[in-house]
GROMACS .gro file of C-alpha atoms in nm:
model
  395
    1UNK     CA    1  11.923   9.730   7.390
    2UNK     CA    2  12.290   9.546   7.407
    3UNK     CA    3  12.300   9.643   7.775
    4UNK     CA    4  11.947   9.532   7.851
    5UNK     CA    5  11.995   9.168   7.751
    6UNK     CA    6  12.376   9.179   7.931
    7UNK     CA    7  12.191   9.317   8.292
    8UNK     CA    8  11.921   9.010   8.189
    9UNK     CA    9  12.167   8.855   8.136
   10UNK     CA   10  12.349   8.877   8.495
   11UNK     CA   11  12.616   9.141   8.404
   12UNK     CA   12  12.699   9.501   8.567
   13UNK     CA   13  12.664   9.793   8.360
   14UNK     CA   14  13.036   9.929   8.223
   15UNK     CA   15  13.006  10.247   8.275
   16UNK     CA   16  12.783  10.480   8.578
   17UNK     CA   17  12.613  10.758   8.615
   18UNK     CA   18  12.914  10.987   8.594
   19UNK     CA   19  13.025  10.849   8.263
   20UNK     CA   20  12.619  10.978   8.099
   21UNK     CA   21  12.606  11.360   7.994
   22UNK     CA   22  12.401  11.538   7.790
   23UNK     CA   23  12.563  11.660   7.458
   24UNK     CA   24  12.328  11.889   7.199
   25UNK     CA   25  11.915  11.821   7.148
   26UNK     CA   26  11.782  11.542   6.986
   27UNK     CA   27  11.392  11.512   6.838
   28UNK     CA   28  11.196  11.227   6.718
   29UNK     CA   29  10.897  11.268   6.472
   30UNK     CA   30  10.693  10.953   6.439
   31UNK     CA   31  10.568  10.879   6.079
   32UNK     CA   32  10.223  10.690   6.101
   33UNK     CA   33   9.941  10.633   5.837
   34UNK     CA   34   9.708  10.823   6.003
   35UNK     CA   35   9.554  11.110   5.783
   36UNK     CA   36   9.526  11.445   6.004
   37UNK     CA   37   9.302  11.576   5.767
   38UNK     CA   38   9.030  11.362   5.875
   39UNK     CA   39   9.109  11.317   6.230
   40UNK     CA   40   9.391  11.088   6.239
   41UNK     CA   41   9.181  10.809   6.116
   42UNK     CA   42   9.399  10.498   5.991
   43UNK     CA   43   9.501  10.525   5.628
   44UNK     CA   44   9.564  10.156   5.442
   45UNK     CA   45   9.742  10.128   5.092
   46UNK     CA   46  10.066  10.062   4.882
   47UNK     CA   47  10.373  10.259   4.926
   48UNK     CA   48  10.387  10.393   4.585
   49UNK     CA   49  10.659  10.600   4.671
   50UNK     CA   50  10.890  10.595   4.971
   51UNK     CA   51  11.200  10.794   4.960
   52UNK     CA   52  11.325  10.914   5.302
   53UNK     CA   53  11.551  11.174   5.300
   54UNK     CA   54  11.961  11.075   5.321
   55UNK     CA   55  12.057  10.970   5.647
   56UNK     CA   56  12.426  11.140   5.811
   57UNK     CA   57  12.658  10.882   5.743
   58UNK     CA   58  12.807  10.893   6.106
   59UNK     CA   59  13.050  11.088   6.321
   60UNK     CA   60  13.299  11.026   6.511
   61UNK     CA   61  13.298  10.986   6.903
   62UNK     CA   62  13.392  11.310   7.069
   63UNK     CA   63  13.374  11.506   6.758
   64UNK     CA   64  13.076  11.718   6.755
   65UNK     CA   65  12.932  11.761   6.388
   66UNK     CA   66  12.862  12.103   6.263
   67UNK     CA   67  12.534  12.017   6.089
   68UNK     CA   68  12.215  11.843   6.209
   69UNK     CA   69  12.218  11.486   6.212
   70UNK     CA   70  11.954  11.270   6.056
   71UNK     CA   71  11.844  10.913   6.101
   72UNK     CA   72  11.558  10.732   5.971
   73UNK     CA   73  11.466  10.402   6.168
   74UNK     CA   74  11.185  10.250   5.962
   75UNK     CA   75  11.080   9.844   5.906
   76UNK     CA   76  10.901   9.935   5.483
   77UNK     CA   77  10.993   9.982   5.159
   78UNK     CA   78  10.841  10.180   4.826
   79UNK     CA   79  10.616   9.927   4.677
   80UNK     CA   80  10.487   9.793   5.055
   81UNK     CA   81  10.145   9.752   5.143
   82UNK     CA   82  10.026   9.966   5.515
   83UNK     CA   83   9.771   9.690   5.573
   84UNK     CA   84   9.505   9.699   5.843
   85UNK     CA   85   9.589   9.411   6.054
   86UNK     CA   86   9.893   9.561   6.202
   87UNK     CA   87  10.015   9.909   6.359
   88UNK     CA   88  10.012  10.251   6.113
   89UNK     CA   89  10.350  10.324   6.216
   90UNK     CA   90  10.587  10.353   5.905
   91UNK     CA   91  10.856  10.533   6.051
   92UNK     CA   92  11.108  10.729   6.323
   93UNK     CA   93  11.249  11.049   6.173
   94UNK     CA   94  11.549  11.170   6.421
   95UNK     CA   95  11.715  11.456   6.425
   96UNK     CA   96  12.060  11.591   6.666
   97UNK     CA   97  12.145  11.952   6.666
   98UNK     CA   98  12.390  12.113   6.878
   99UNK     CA   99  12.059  12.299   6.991
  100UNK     CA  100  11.722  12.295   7.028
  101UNK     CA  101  11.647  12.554   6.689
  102UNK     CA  102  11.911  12.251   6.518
  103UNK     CA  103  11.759  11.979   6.571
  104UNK     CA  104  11.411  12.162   6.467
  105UNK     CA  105  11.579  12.297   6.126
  106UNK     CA  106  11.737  11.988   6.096
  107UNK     CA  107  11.317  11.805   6.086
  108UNK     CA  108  11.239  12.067   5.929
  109UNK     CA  109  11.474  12.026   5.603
  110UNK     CA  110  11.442  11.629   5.654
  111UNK     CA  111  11.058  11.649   5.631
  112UNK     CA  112  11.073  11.878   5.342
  113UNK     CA  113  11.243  11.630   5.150
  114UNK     CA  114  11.085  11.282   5.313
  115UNK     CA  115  10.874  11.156   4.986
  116UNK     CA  116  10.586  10.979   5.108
  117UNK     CA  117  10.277  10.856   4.867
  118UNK     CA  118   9.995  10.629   4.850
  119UNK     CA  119   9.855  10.656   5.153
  120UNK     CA  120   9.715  10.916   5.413
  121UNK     CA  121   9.976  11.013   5.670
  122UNK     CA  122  10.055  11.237   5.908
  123UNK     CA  123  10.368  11.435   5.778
  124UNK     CA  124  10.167  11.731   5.698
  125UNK     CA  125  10.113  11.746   6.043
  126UNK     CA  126  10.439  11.728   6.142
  127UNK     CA  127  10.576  12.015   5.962
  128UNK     CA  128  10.307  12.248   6.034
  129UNK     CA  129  10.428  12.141   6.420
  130UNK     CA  130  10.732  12.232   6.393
  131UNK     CA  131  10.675  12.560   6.213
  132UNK     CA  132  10.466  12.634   6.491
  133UNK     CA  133  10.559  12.925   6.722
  134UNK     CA  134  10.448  12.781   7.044
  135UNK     CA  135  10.623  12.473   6.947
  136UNK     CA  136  10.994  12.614   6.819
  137UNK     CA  137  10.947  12.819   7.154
  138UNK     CA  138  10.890  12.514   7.431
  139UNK     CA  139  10.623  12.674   7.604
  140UNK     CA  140  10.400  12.414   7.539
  141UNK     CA  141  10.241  12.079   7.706
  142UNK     CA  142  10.017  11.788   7.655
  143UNK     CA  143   9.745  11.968   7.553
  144UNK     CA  144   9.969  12.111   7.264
  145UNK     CA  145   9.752  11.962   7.001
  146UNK     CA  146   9.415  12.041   7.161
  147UNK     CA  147   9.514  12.373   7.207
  148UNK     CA  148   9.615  12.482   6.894
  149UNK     CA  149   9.426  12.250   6.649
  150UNK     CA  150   9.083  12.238   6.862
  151UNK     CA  151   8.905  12.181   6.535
  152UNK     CA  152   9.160  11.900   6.352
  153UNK     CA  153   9.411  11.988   6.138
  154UNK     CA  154   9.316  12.134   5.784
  155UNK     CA  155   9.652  12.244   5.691
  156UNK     CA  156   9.846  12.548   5.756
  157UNK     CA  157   9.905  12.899   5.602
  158UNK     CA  158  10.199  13.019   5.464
  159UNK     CA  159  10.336  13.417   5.515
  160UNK     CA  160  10.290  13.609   5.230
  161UNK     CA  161  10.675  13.560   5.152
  162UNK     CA  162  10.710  13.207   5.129
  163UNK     CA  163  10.400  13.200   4.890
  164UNK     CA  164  10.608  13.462   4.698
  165UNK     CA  165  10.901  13.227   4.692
  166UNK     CA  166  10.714  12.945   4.583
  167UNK     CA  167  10.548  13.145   4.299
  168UNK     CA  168  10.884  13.227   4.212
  169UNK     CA  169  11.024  12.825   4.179
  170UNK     CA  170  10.683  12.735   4.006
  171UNK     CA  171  10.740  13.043   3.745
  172UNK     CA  172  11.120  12.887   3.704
  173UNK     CA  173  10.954  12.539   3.669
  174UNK     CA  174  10.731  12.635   3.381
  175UNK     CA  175  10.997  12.821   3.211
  176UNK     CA  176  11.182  12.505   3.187
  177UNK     CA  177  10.912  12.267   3.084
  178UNK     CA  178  10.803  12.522   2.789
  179UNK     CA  179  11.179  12.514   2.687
  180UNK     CA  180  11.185  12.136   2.653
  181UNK     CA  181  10.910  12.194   2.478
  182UNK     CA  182  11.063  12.393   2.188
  183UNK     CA  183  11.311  12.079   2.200
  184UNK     CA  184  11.068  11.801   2.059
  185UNK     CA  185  11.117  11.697   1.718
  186UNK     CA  186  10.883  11.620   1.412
  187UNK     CA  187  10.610  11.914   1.483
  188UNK     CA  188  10.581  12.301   1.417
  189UNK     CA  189  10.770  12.447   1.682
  190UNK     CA  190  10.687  12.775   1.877
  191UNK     CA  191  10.923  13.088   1.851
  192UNK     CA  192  11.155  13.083   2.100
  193UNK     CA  193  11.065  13.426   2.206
  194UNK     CA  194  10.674  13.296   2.297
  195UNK     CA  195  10.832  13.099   2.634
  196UNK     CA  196  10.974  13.510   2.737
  197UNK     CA  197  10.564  13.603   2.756
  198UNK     CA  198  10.449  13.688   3.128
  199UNK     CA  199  10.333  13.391   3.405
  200UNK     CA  200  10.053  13.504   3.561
  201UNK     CA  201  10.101  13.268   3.922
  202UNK     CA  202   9.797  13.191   4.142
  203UNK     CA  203   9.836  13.078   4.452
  204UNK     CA  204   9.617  13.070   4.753
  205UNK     CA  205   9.427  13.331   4.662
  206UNK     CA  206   9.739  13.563   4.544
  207UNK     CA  207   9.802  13.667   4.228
  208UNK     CA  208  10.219  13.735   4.110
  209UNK     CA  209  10.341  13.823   3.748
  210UNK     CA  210  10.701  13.761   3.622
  211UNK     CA  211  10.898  13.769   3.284
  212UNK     CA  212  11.153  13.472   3.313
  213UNK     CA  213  11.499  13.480   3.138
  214UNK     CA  214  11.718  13.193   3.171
  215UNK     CA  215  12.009  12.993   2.934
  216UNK     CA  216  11.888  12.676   2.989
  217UNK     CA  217  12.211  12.509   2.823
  218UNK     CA  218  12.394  12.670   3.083
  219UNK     CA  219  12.362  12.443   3.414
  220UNK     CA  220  12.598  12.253   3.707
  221UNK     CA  221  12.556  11.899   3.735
  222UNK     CA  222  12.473  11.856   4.135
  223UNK     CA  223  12.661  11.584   4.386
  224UNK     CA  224  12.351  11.595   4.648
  225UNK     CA  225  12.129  11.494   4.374
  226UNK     CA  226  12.268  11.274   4.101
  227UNK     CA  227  12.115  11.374   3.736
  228UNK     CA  228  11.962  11.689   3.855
  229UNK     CA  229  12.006  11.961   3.672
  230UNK     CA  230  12.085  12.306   3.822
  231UNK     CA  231  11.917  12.662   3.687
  232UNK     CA  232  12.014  12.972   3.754
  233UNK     CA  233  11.810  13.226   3.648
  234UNK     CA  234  11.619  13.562   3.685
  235UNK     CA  235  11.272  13.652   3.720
  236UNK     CA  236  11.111  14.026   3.662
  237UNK     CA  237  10.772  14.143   3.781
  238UNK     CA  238  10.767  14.469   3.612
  239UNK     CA  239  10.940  14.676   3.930
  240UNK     CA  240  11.216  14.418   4.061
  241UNK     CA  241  11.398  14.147   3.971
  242UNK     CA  242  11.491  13.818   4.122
  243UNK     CA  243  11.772  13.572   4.070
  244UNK     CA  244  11.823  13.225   4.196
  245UNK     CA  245  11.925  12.882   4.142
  246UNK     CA  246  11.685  12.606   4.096
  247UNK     CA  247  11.727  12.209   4.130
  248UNK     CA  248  11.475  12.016   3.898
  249UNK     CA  249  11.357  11.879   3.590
  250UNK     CA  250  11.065  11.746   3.426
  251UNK     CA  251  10.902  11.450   3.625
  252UNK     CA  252  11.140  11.528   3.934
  253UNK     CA  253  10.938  11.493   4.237
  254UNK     CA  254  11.120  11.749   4.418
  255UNK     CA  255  11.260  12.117   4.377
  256UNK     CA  256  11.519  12.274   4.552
  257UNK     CA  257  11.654  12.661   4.524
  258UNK     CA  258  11.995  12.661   4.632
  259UNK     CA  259  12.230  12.978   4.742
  260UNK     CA  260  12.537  13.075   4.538
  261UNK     CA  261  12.734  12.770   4.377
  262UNK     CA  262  13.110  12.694   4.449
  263UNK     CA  263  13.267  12.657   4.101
  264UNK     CA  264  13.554  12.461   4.054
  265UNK     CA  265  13.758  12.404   3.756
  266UNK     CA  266  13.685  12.477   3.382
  267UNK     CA  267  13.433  12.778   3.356
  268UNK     CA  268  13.294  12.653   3.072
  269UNK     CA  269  12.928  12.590   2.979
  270UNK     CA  270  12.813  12.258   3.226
  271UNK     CA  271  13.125  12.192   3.363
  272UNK     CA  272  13.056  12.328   3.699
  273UNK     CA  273  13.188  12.061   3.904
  274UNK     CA  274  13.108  12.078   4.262
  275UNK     CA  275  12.771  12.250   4.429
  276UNK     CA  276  12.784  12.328   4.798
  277UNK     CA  277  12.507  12.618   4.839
  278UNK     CA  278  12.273  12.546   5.094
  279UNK     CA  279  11.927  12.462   4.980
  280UNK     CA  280  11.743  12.716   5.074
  281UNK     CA  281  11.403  12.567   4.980
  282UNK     CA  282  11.278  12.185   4.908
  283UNK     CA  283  10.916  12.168   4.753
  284UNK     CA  284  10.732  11.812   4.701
  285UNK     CA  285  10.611  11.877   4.321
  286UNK     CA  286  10.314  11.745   4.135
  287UNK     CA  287  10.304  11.852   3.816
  288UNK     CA  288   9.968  11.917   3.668
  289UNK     CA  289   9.784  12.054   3.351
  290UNK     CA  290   9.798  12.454   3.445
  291UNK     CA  291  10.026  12.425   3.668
  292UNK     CA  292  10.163  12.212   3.989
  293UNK     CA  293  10.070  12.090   4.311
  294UNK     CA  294  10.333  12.237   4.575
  295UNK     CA  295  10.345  12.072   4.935
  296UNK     CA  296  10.561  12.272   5.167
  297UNK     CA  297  10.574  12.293   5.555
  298UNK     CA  298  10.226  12.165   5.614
  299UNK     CA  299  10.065  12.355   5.316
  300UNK     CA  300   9.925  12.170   4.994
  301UNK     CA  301   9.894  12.421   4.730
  302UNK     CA  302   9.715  12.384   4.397
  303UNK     CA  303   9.925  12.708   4.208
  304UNK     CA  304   9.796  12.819   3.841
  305UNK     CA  305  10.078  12.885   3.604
  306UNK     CA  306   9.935  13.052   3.310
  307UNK     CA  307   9.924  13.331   3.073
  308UNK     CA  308   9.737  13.638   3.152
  309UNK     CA  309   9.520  13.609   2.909
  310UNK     CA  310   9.451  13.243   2.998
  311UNK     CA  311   9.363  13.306   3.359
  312UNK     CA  312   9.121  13.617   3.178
  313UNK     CA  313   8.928  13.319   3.021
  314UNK     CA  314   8.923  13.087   3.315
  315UNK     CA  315   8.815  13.310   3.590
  316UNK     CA  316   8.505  13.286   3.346
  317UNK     CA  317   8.455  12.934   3.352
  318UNK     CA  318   8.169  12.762   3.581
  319UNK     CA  319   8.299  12.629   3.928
  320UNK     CA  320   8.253  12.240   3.916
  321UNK     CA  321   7.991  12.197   4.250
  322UNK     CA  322   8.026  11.981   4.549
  323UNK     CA  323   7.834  11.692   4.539
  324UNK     CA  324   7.563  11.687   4.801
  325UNK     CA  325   7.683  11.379   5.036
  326UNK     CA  326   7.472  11.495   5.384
  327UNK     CA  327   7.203  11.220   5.339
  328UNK     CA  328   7.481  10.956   5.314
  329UNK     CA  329   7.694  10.783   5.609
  330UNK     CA  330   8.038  10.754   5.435
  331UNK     CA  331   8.307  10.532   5.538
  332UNK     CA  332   8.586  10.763   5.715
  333UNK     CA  333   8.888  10.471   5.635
  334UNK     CA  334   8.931  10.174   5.474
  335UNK     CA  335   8.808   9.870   5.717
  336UNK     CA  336   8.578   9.630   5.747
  337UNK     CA  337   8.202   9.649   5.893
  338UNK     CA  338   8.218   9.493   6.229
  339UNK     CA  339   7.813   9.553   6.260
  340UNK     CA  340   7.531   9.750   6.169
  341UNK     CA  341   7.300   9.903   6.458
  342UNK     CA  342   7.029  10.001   6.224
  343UNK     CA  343   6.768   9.883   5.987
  344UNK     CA  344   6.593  10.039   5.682
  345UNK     CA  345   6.329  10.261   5.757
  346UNK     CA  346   6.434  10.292   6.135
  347UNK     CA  347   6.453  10.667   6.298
  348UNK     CA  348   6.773  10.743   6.440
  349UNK     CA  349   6.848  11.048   6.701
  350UNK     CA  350   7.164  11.276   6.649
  351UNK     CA  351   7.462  11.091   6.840
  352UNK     CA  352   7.283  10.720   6.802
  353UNK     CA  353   7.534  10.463   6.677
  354UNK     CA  354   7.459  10.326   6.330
  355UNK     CA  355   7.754  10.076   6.247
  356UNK     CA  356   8.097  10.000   6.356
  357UNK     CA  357   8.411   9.956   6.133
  358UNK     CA  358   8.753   9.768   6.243
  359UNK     CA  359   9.029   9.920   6.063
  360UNK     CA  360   9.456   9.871   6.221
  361UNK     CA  361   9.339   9.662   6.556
  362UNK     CA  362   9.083   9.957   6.641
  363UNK     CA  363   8.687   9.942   6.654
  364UNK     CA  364   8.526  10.280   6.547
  365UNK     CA  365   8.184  10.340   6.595
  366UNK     CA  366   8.011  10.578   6.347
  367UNK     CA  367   7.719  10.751   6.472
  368UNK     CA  368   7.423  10.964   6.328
  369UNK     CA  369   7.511  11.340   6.280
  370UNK     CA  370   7.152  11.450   6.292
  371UNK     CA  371   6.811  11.329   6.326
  372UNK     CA  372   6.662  11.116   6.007
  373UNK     CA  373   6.572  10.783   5.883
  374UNK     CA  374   6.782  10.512   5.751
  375UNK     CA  375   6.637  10.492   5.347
  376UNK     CA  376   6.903  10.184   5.220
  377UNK     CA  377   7.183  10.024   5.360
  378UNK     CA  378   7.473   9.941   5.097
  379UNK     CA  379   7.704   9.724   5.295
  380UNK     CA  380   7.683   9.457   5.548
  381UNK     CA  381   7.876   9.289   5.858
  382UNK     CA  382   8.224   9.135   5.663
  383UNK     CA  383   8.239   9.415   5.407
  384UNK     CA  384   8.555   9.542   5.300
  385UNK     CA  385   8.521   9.970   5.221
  386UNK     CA  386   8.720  10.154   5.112
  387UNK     CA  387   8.770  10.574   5.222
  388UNK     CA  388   8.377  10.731   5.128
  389UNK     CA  389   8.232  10.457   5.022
  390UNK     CA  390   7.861  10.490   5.117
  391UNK     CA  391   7.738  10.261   5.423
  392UNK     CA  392   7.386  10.408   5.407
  393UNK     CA  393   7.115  10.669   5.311
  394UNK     CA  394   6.941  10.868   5.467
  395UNK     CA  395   6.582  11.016   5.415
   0.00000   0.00000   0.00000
């Protein structure tokens, strides 16, 4: 941009095309709030959290770095409002790798850990992308996306070893918050032995078992993430059994399994000093009643953590149903009715236009998915709506 305004400007370049080579790969993922799940339609809200992941503090000029590079250009900030009057763009994720499978690992790890809430975006998206085999391969084109997502994007699924992974972490993670447990004062504590019973893990539609064992008072205090607390720990399923290290606490928002530690100095209980394994893992963790929400390379996983005997009693429940919403036109985004093309009691044809809503500097006109007749309209030209709130109904 410095050179653009000095040519404007009247000056010659200072260097020619000799003096520009190539040097490594170097991607660019574009954050917007547009929510892939329904179609890339805007998405309008507050930031309540916004924690890109750490940006490379810099290298030096003929030096070439042994690790991916990260920036994050990006004009918001956690507690920002993605209005609609302006463009959904929130930010430019860049990556340099000394290849092509670098600078993809390095989006890879830097979407894993890029903490985005509040709003609908398309980050999901991204990750599936670049998990994609067509993708990390190059064979691809401009019809990429219409290719391989001719139907939208409803997510992604995860090989049967990753989900075993995860079940793993999310075992770990309930381990630890039944050991705090046993820690608060003033009521009739547990035996500790009760928090050594089986976890009976479900997740997308697989079932794991493990027996966790773990010295919680045992941990390394980790540079990467200040306050964290580090777990290392082993997991049986009856036949095998697992070891790892895992990053997290209560109320962290995300988890990270680690390699083998570097140890320096006293070897003491907690006074591991430095941590250099590589993180093997980072999962974006919700925690929840029976369990957690896990999103992870363009998955969103709701993974049941309980006993065996409590997932006994809940396969039993009811399933709550789906409420019937085909006789309604719902609003797809938050915007604001532009105009209504229909009246009560009219007939409409499949494909005929009922209203249109303005939402980020774009017009969208929503149109009748079958044949009926307009029964009651709920909103009106100047209305503000919010996602599935109901336009109109239908006979």
């Amino acid at each position: 941009v410095e050179q653009m305004i000095r040519v404007a400007a009247g000056e010659k370049l200072p260097f020619n095309q000799a003096d520009v080579r190539l040097d490594g790969w170097a991607m660019e993922s574009r954050l917007y709030a547009e929510d892939p799940y329904r179609g890339f339609l805007p998405s309008i809200g507050r930031l309540t959290r916004y924690r890109p992941p750490a940006e490379t503090e810099g290298y030096l000029p003929g030096h070439r770095p042994t690790a991916p590079i990260i920036r994050n250009d990006t004009g918001v900030e956690e507690g920002g409002e993605i209005s609609r009057f302006y463009d959904p763009m929130i930010a430019k994720l860049c990556t340099w790798g000394a290849s092509r499978a670098d600078a993809i690992e390095g989006q890879r790890n830097a979407l894993d850990a890029f903490e985005l809430e509040g709003i609908g975006h398309n980050l999901p998206f991204l990750a599936a992308v670049y998990d994609h085999p067509k993708f990390i391969s190059g064979n691809i084109s401009t019809a990429f996306i219409a290719e391989e997502y001719p139907d939208g994007f409803s997510g992604t699924s995860l090989s049967d070893e990753t989900l075993k992974q995860i079940s793993e972490i999310c075992a770990m993670m309930q381990y630890v918050r039944d050991y705090r447990a046993l820690q608060v004062t003033g009521k009739v504590r547990p035996q500790t032995s009760d928090i050594h019973r089986p976890y009976l893990i479900e997740i997308a539609s697989q079932q794991f078992q493990y027996t966790a064992i773990i010295e919680p008072e045992q941990y390394y205090r980790l540079s990467p993430d200040p306050g964290m607390v580090e777990y290392h720990y082993t997991l049986h399923d009856g036949t095998d059994a697992m070891t790892g290290n895992l990053a997290w606490k209560p109320g962290a928002t995300l988890a990270r399994r680690h390699g083998e530690p570097h140890r320096e100095g006293d070897e003491g209980k907690g006074s591991y000093a430095e941590w250099d394994g590589p993180v093997l893992m980072c999962l974006k963790v919700e925690e929840r009643t029976e369990g957690f929400r896990i999103r992870y390379r363009g998955a969103d996983l709701d993974v049941k953590v309980r006993s065996p005997r409590a997932a006994e009693l809940a396969a039993l429940m009811p399933e709550k149903e789906v409420a019937d919403t085909s006789k309604m036109l719902l609003c797809p985004m938050p915007g604001v009715v532009v105009s209504l093309a229909v009246v009560e009691g009219e007939a409409v044809e499949e494909g005929q236009a009922l209203c249109t809503v303005e939402a980020m500097k774009m017009e969208n006109v929503l149109r009748a998915e079958r044949k009926g007749t307009v029964r009651q309209i709920n909103a009106e030209p100047g209305a503000s709506l919010a996602v599935d709130d109901v336009i109109m109904e239908f006979e």
